[in-house]
mmCIF file of C-alpha atoms in Angstrom:
data_model
loop_
_atom_site.group_PDB
_atom_site.id
_atom_site.type_symbol
_atom_site.label_atom_id
_atom_site.label_comp_id
_atom_site.label_asym_id
_atom_site.label_seq_id
_atom_site.Cartn_x
_atom_site.Cartn_y
_atom_site.Cartn_z
ATOM 1 C CA UNK A 1 8.581 26.993 28.333
ATOM 2 C CA UNK A 2 7.502 25.902 25.158
ATOM 3 C CA UNK A 3 5.699 22.797 24.667
ATOM 4 C CA UNK A 4 5.033 20.840 21.366
ATOM 5 C CA UNK A 5 1.877 21.538 19.345
ATOM 6 C CA UNK A 6 1.041 20.543 15.983
ATOM 7 C CA UNK A 7 -2.510 19.204 14.486
ATOM 8 C CA UNK A 8 -2.628 17.887 11.163
ATOM 9 C CA UNK A 9 -6.107 16.879 9.200
ATOM 10 C CA UNK A 10 -6.370 14.807 6.244
ATOM 11 C CA UNK A 11 -7.529 11.415 4.591
ATOM 12 C CA UNK A 12 -5.575 8.324 3.067
ATOM 13 C CA UNK A 13 -6.719 6.397 -0.167
ATOM 14 C CA UNK A 14 -5.336 3.753 -2.385
ATOM 15 C CA UNK A 15 -3.407 4.992 -5.527
ATOM 16 C CA UNK A 16 -4.415 3.505 -9.140
ATOM 17 C CA UNK A 17 -3.564 -0.441 -9.411
ATOM 18 C CA UNK A 18 0.271 -0.907 -9.930
ATOM 19 C CA UNK A 19 1.307 1.984 -8.438
ATOM 20 C CA UNK A 20 3.273 0.705 -5.266
ATOM 21 C CA UNK A 21 4.475 4.153 -4.092
ATOM 22 C CA UNK A 22 3.600 6.623 -0.978
ATOM 23 C CA UNK A 23 2.415 9.935 -2.275
ATOM 24 C CA UNK A 24 1.519 13.196 -0.276
ATOM 25 C CA UNK A 25 -0.423 16.041 -1.160
ATOM 26 C CA UNK A 26 -0.603 19.295 0.281
ATOM 27 C CA UNK A 27 -4.204 20.235 0.022
ATOM 28 C CA UNK A 28 -4.674 23.089 2.416
ATOM 29 C CA UNK A 29 -6.287 25.951 1.459
ATOM 30 C CA UNK A 30 -4.613 28.918 3.071
ATOM 31 C CA UNK A 31 -2.073 28.915 5.851
ATOM 32 C CA UNK A 32 -3.876 26.502 8.993
ATOM 33 C CA UNK A 33 -0.499 25.144 9.098
ATOM 34 C CA UNK A 34 2.695 27.301 8.631
ATOM 35 C CA UNK A 35 4.125 26.470 5.028
ATOM 36 C CA UNK A 36 7.494 25.525 7.012
ATOM 37 C CA UNK A 37 5.783 22.638 8.363
ATOM 38 C CA UNK A 38 4.502 20.837 5.615
ATOM 39 C CA UNK A 39 7.399 19.507 4.359
ATOM 40 C CA UNK A 40 7.872 18.123 8.271
ATOM 41 C CA UNK A 41 4.225 16.635 7.736
ATOM 42 C CA UNK A 42 5.126 14.862 4.296
ATOM 43 C CA UNK A 43 8.591 13.209 6.191
ATOM 44 C CA UNK A 44 6.099 12.047 9.040
ATOM 45 C CA UNK A 45 4.032 10.394 6.863
ATOM 46 C CA UNK A 46 6.603 8.773 4.951
ATOM 47 C CA UNK A 47 8.090 7.373 7.795
ATOM 48 C CA UNK A 48 5.488 6.056 9.188
ATOM 49 C CA UNK A 49 4.733 4.097 6.078
ATOM 50 C CA UNK A 50 7.912 2.841 6.149
ATOM 51 C CA UNK A 51 7.155 0.228 9.539
ATOM 52 C CA UNK A 52 3.465 -0.985 8.569
ATOM 53 C CA UNK A 53 1.756 -1.908 11.782
ATOM 54 C CA UNK A 54 0.417 -5.504 10.273
ATOM 55 C CA UNK A 55 4.153 -7.334 10.114
ATOM 56 C CA UNK A 56 6.775 -4.104 10.091
ATOM 57 C CA UNK A 57 7.062 -4.325 6.247
ATOM 58 C CA UNK A 58 6.547 -1.213 4.324
ATOM 59 C CA UNK A 59 3.271 0.108 3.183
ATOM 60 C CA UNK A 60 2.723 0.733 -0.393
ATOM 61 C CA UNK A 61 -0.135 2.163 -3.095
ATOM 62 C CA UNK A 62 -1.545 4.879 -1.003
ATOM 63 C CA UNK A 63 -1.960 8.508 -1.052
ATOM 64 C CA UNK A 64 -2.048 11.139 1.869
ATOM 65 C CA UNK A 65 -3.667 13.894 1.503
ATOM 66 C CA UNK A 66 -3.279 16.733 4.232
ATOM 67 C CA UNK A 67 -6.661 18.801 4.348
ATOM 68 C CA UNK A 68 -6.442 21.076 7.191
ATOM 69 C CA UNK A 69 -4.400 21.284 10.637
ATOM 70 C CA UNK A 70 -3.388 23.788 13.309
ATOM 71 C CA UNK A 71 -0.101 25.245 14.476
ATOM 72 C CA UNK A 72 0.672 27.613 17.440
ATOM 73 C CA UNK A 73 3.030 30.832 17.437
ATOM 74 C CA UNK A 74 5.323 29.348 20.312
ATOM 75 C CA UNK A 75 4.666 25.669 20.878
ATOM 76 C CA UNK A 76 4.723 24.413 16.806
ATOM 77 C CA UNK A 77 8.083 22.939 15.785
ATOM 78 C CA UNK A 78 8.763 20.722 12.663
ATOM 79 C CA UNK A 79 9.434 17.664 15.179
ATOM 80 C CA UNK A 80 5.727 18.294 16.736
ATOM 81 C CA UNK A 81 4.100 18.250 13.263
ATOM 82 C CA UNK A 82 6.130 15.116 12.078
ATOM 83 C CA UNK A 83 5.246 13.333 15.487
ATOM 84 C CA UNK A 84 1.512 14.270 14.728
ATOM 85 C CA UNK A 85 1.734 13.306 10.989
ATOM 86 C CA UNK A 86 2.994 9.780 12.443
ATOM 87 C CA UNK A 87 0.200 9.270 14.891
ATOM 88 C CA UNK A 88 -2.427 10.599 12.784
ATOM 89 C CA UNK A 89 -0.928 7.632 9.736
ATOM 90 C CA UNK A 90 -1.080 4.976 12.500
ATOM 91 C CA UNK A 91 -4.329 5.954 13.485
ATOM 92 C CA UNK A 92 -5.678 5.751 9.776
ATOM 93 C CA UNK A 93 -4.018 2.617 9.118
ATOM 94 C CA UNK A 94 -5.559 0.624 11.795
ATOM 95 C CA UNK A 95 -8.970 1.570 10.469
ATOM 96 C CA UNK A 96 -8.025 1.161 6.742
ATOM 97 C CA UNK A 97 -8.141 -2.591 6.978
ATOM 98 C CA UNK A 98 -4.676 -3.089 5.208
ATOM 99 C CA UNK A 99 -3.744 -6.377 3.335
ATOM 100 C CA UNK A 100 -0.326 -8.092 3.212
ATOM 101 C CA UNK A 101 0.896 -8.352 -0.376
ATOM 102 C CA UNK A 102 2.979 -11.412 -1.740
ATOM 103 C CA UNK A 103 4.955 -11.646 -5.383
ATOM 104 C CA UNK A 104 3.219 -13.558 -8.077
ATOM 105 C CA UNK A 105 5.238 -15.348 -10.705
ATOM 106 C CA UNK A 106 4.385 -15.469 -14.501
ATOM 107 C CA UNK A 107 5.240 -19.724 -14.856
ATOM 108 C CA UNK A 108 5.308 -21.324 -18.113
ATOM 109 C CA UNK A 109 5.630 -25.020 -17.822
ATOM 110 C CA UNK A 110 6.299 -27.450 -21.020
ATOM 111 C CA UNK A 111 5.959 -31.008 -20.396
ATOM 112 C CA UNK A 112 5.026 -34.009 -22.502
ATOM 113 C CA UNK A 113 0.996 -34.754 -22.841
ATOM 114 C CA UNK A 114 0.670 -37.686 -20.653
ATOM 115 C CA UNK A 115 1.875 -35.499 -17.627
ATOM 116 C CA UNK A 116 -0.607 -32.679 -18.074
ATOM 117 C CA UNK A 117 -3.173 -33.793 -15.613
ATOM 118 C CA UNK A 118 -0.558 -34.452 -13.204
ATOM 119 C CA UNK A 119 1.297 -30.848 -13.621
ATOM 120 C CA UNK A 120 -1.982 -29.033 -13.485
ATOM 121 C CA UNK A 121 -3.230 -30.591 -10.328
ATOM 122 C CA UNK A 122 0.202 -29.620 -8.922
ATOM 123 C CA UNK A 123 0.188 -26.083 -9.535
ATOM 124 C CA UNK A 124 -3.863 -25.807 -7.870
ATOM 125 C CA UNK A 125 -1.880 -27.166 -4.832
ATOM 126 C CA UNK A 126 0.359 -24.851 -4.945
ATOM 127 C CA UNK A 127 -2.361 -22.306 -5.285
ATOM 128 C CA UNK A 128 -1.540 -21.295 -8.911
ATOM 129 C CA UNK A 129 -4.141 -20.430 -11.261
ATOM 130 C CA UNK A 130 -3.858 -21.695 -14.543
ATOM 131 C CA UNK A 131 -4.175 -19.097 -17.484
ATOM 132 C CA UNK A 132 -3.460 -21.320 -20.352
ATOM 133 C CA UNK A 133 -2.907 -24.595 -21.794
ATOM 134 C CA UNK A 134 -1.657 -25.235 -25.379
ATOM 135 C CA UNK A 135 -0.608 -28.331 -27.464
ATOM 136 C CA UNK A 136 2.987 -28.144 -29.295
ATOM 137 C CA UNK A 137 3.672 -31.653 -31.011
ATOM 138 C CA UNK A 138 3.795 -34.192 -28.222
ATOM 139 C CA UNK A 139 4.286 -31.467 -25.507
ATOM 140 C CA UNK A 140 2.003 -29.254 -23.658
ATOM 141 C CA UNK A 141 2.989 -25.451 -22.442
ATOM 142 C CA UNK A 142 0.655 -24.766 -19.497
ATOM 143 C CA UNK A 143 0.900 -21.257 -18.444
ATOM 144 C CA UNK A 144 -0.154 -19.969 -15.074
ATOM 145 C CA UNK A 145 0.651 -17.651 -12.064
ATOM 146 C CA UNK A 146 1.796 -19.014 -8.953
ATOM 147 C CA UNK A 147 2.720 -17.222 -5.832
ATOM 148 C CA UNK A 148 6.428 -16.871 -5.367
ATOM 149 C CA UNK A 149 6.934 -18.617 -1.928
ATOM 150 C CA UNK A 150 4.996 -21.781 -3.493
ATOM 151 C CA UNK A 151 7.368 -22.205 -6.394
ATOM 152 C CA UNK A 152 10.549 -23.107 -3.886
ATOM 153 C CA UNK A 153 11.296 -26.901 -4.370
ATOM 154 C CA UNK A 154 9.294 -26.720 -7.891
ATOM 155 C CA UNK A 155 12.361 -28.104 -9.878
ATOM 156 C CA UNK A 156 12.838 -30.910 -8.274
ATOM 157 C CA UNK A 157 9.042 -31.880 -7.759
ATOM 158 C CA UNK A 158 8.717 -31.309 -11.618
ATOM 159 C CA UNK A 159 11.152 -33.550 -12.910
ATOM 160 C CA UNK A 160 10.353 -36.370 -10.509
ATOM 161 C CA UNK A 161 6.629 -36.049 -11.912
ATOM 162 C CA UNK A 162 7.734 -36.060 -15.505
ATOM 163 C CA UNK A 163 10.463 -38.745 -15.478
ATOM 164 C CA UNK A 164 13.064 -35.714 -16.072
ATOM 165 C CA UNK A 165 11.227 -34.396 -19.087
ATOM 166 C CA UNK A 166 9.367 -31.669 -17.792
ATOM 167 C CA UNK A 167 11.109 -27.875 -17.737
ATOM 168 C CA UNK A 168 9.882 -24.185 -16.619
ATOM 169 C CA UNK A 169 10.415 -20.543 -16.867
ATOM 170 C CA UNK A 170 9.384 -18.157 -14.193
ATOM 171 C CA UNK A 171 9.369 -14.136 -14.165
ATOM 172 C CA UNK A 172 8.032 -11.397 -11.794
ATOM 173 C CA UNK A 173 4.139 -10.771 -12.480
ATOM 174 C CA UNK A 174 2.773 -8.787 -9.656
ATOM 175 C CA UNK A 175 1.971 -8.324 -6.159
ATOM 176 C CA UNK A 176 -1.213 -9.773 -5.174
ATOM 177 C CA UNK A 177 -3.029 -10.157 -1.636
ATOM 178 C CA UNK A 178 -2.453 -13.092 0.640
ATOM 179 C CA UNK A 179 -5.300 -14.860 1.807
ATOM 180 C CA UNK A 180 -7.280 -14.378 4.844
ATOM 181 C CA UNK A 181 -5.719 -16.978 6.536
ATOM 182 C CA UNK A 182 -2.052 -16.598 5.543
ATOM 183 C CA UNK A 183 -2.326 -12.789 6.671
ATOM 184 C CA UNK A 184 -3.608 -13.961 10.202
ATOM 185 C CA UNK A 185 -1.134 -16.348 10.625
ATOM 186 C CA UNK A 186 1.929 -13.746 9.579
ATOM 187 C CA UNK A 187 0.343 -11.025 11.740
ATOM 188 C CA UNK A 188 0.284 -13.627 14.651
ATOM 189 C CA UNK A 189 3.825 -14.679 14.192
ATOM 190 C CA UNK A 190 4.964 -11.014 14.073
ATOM 191 C CA UNK A 191 3.268 -10.020 17.331
ATOM 192 C CA UNK A 192 5.117 -13.072 18.776
ATOM 193 C CA UNK A 193 8.232 -11.633 17.472
ATOM 194 C CA UNK A 194 7.689 -8.089 19.214
ATOM 195 C CA UNK A 195 7.112 -9.262 22.908
#
């Protein structure tokens, strides 16, 4: 009977900063892979990107370029190329040194001047980056970027630091890589859950 044969060759590269999609490009010149199987390769790559190997979350910000491959007149099928594409993506993924991204929020904090030092110290403890600090009358407005996971419980803490006089607003800014120690911890937790 017929077997399953599909061979794909290509490379994966990062997309420009800010582009979080997964793009597929057929860079094959000629018919190394029958045109009918190219769509199966696209599906295979994109399905593999839906569950990244680090912590099981989707892979983003990559472009997959198919450059070559091989098919067999009898043993090739759409399923064979889909599986070959998934296997190729996982193989490349391991060698690509992937990073886990976390949401980072733009935070604007308004507090009376006398609490500025305490509040900035607290932002630093939350792994935030102070962007600007401007005076406005008796108040100071501190603009900073802080990882979302470090903002939980901030409202209560800000009120207690400022005797109820501080307020803040926050909105999504971007995704940024987590620190190496956090990435190692997340990967370890994911590994334990998989067993």
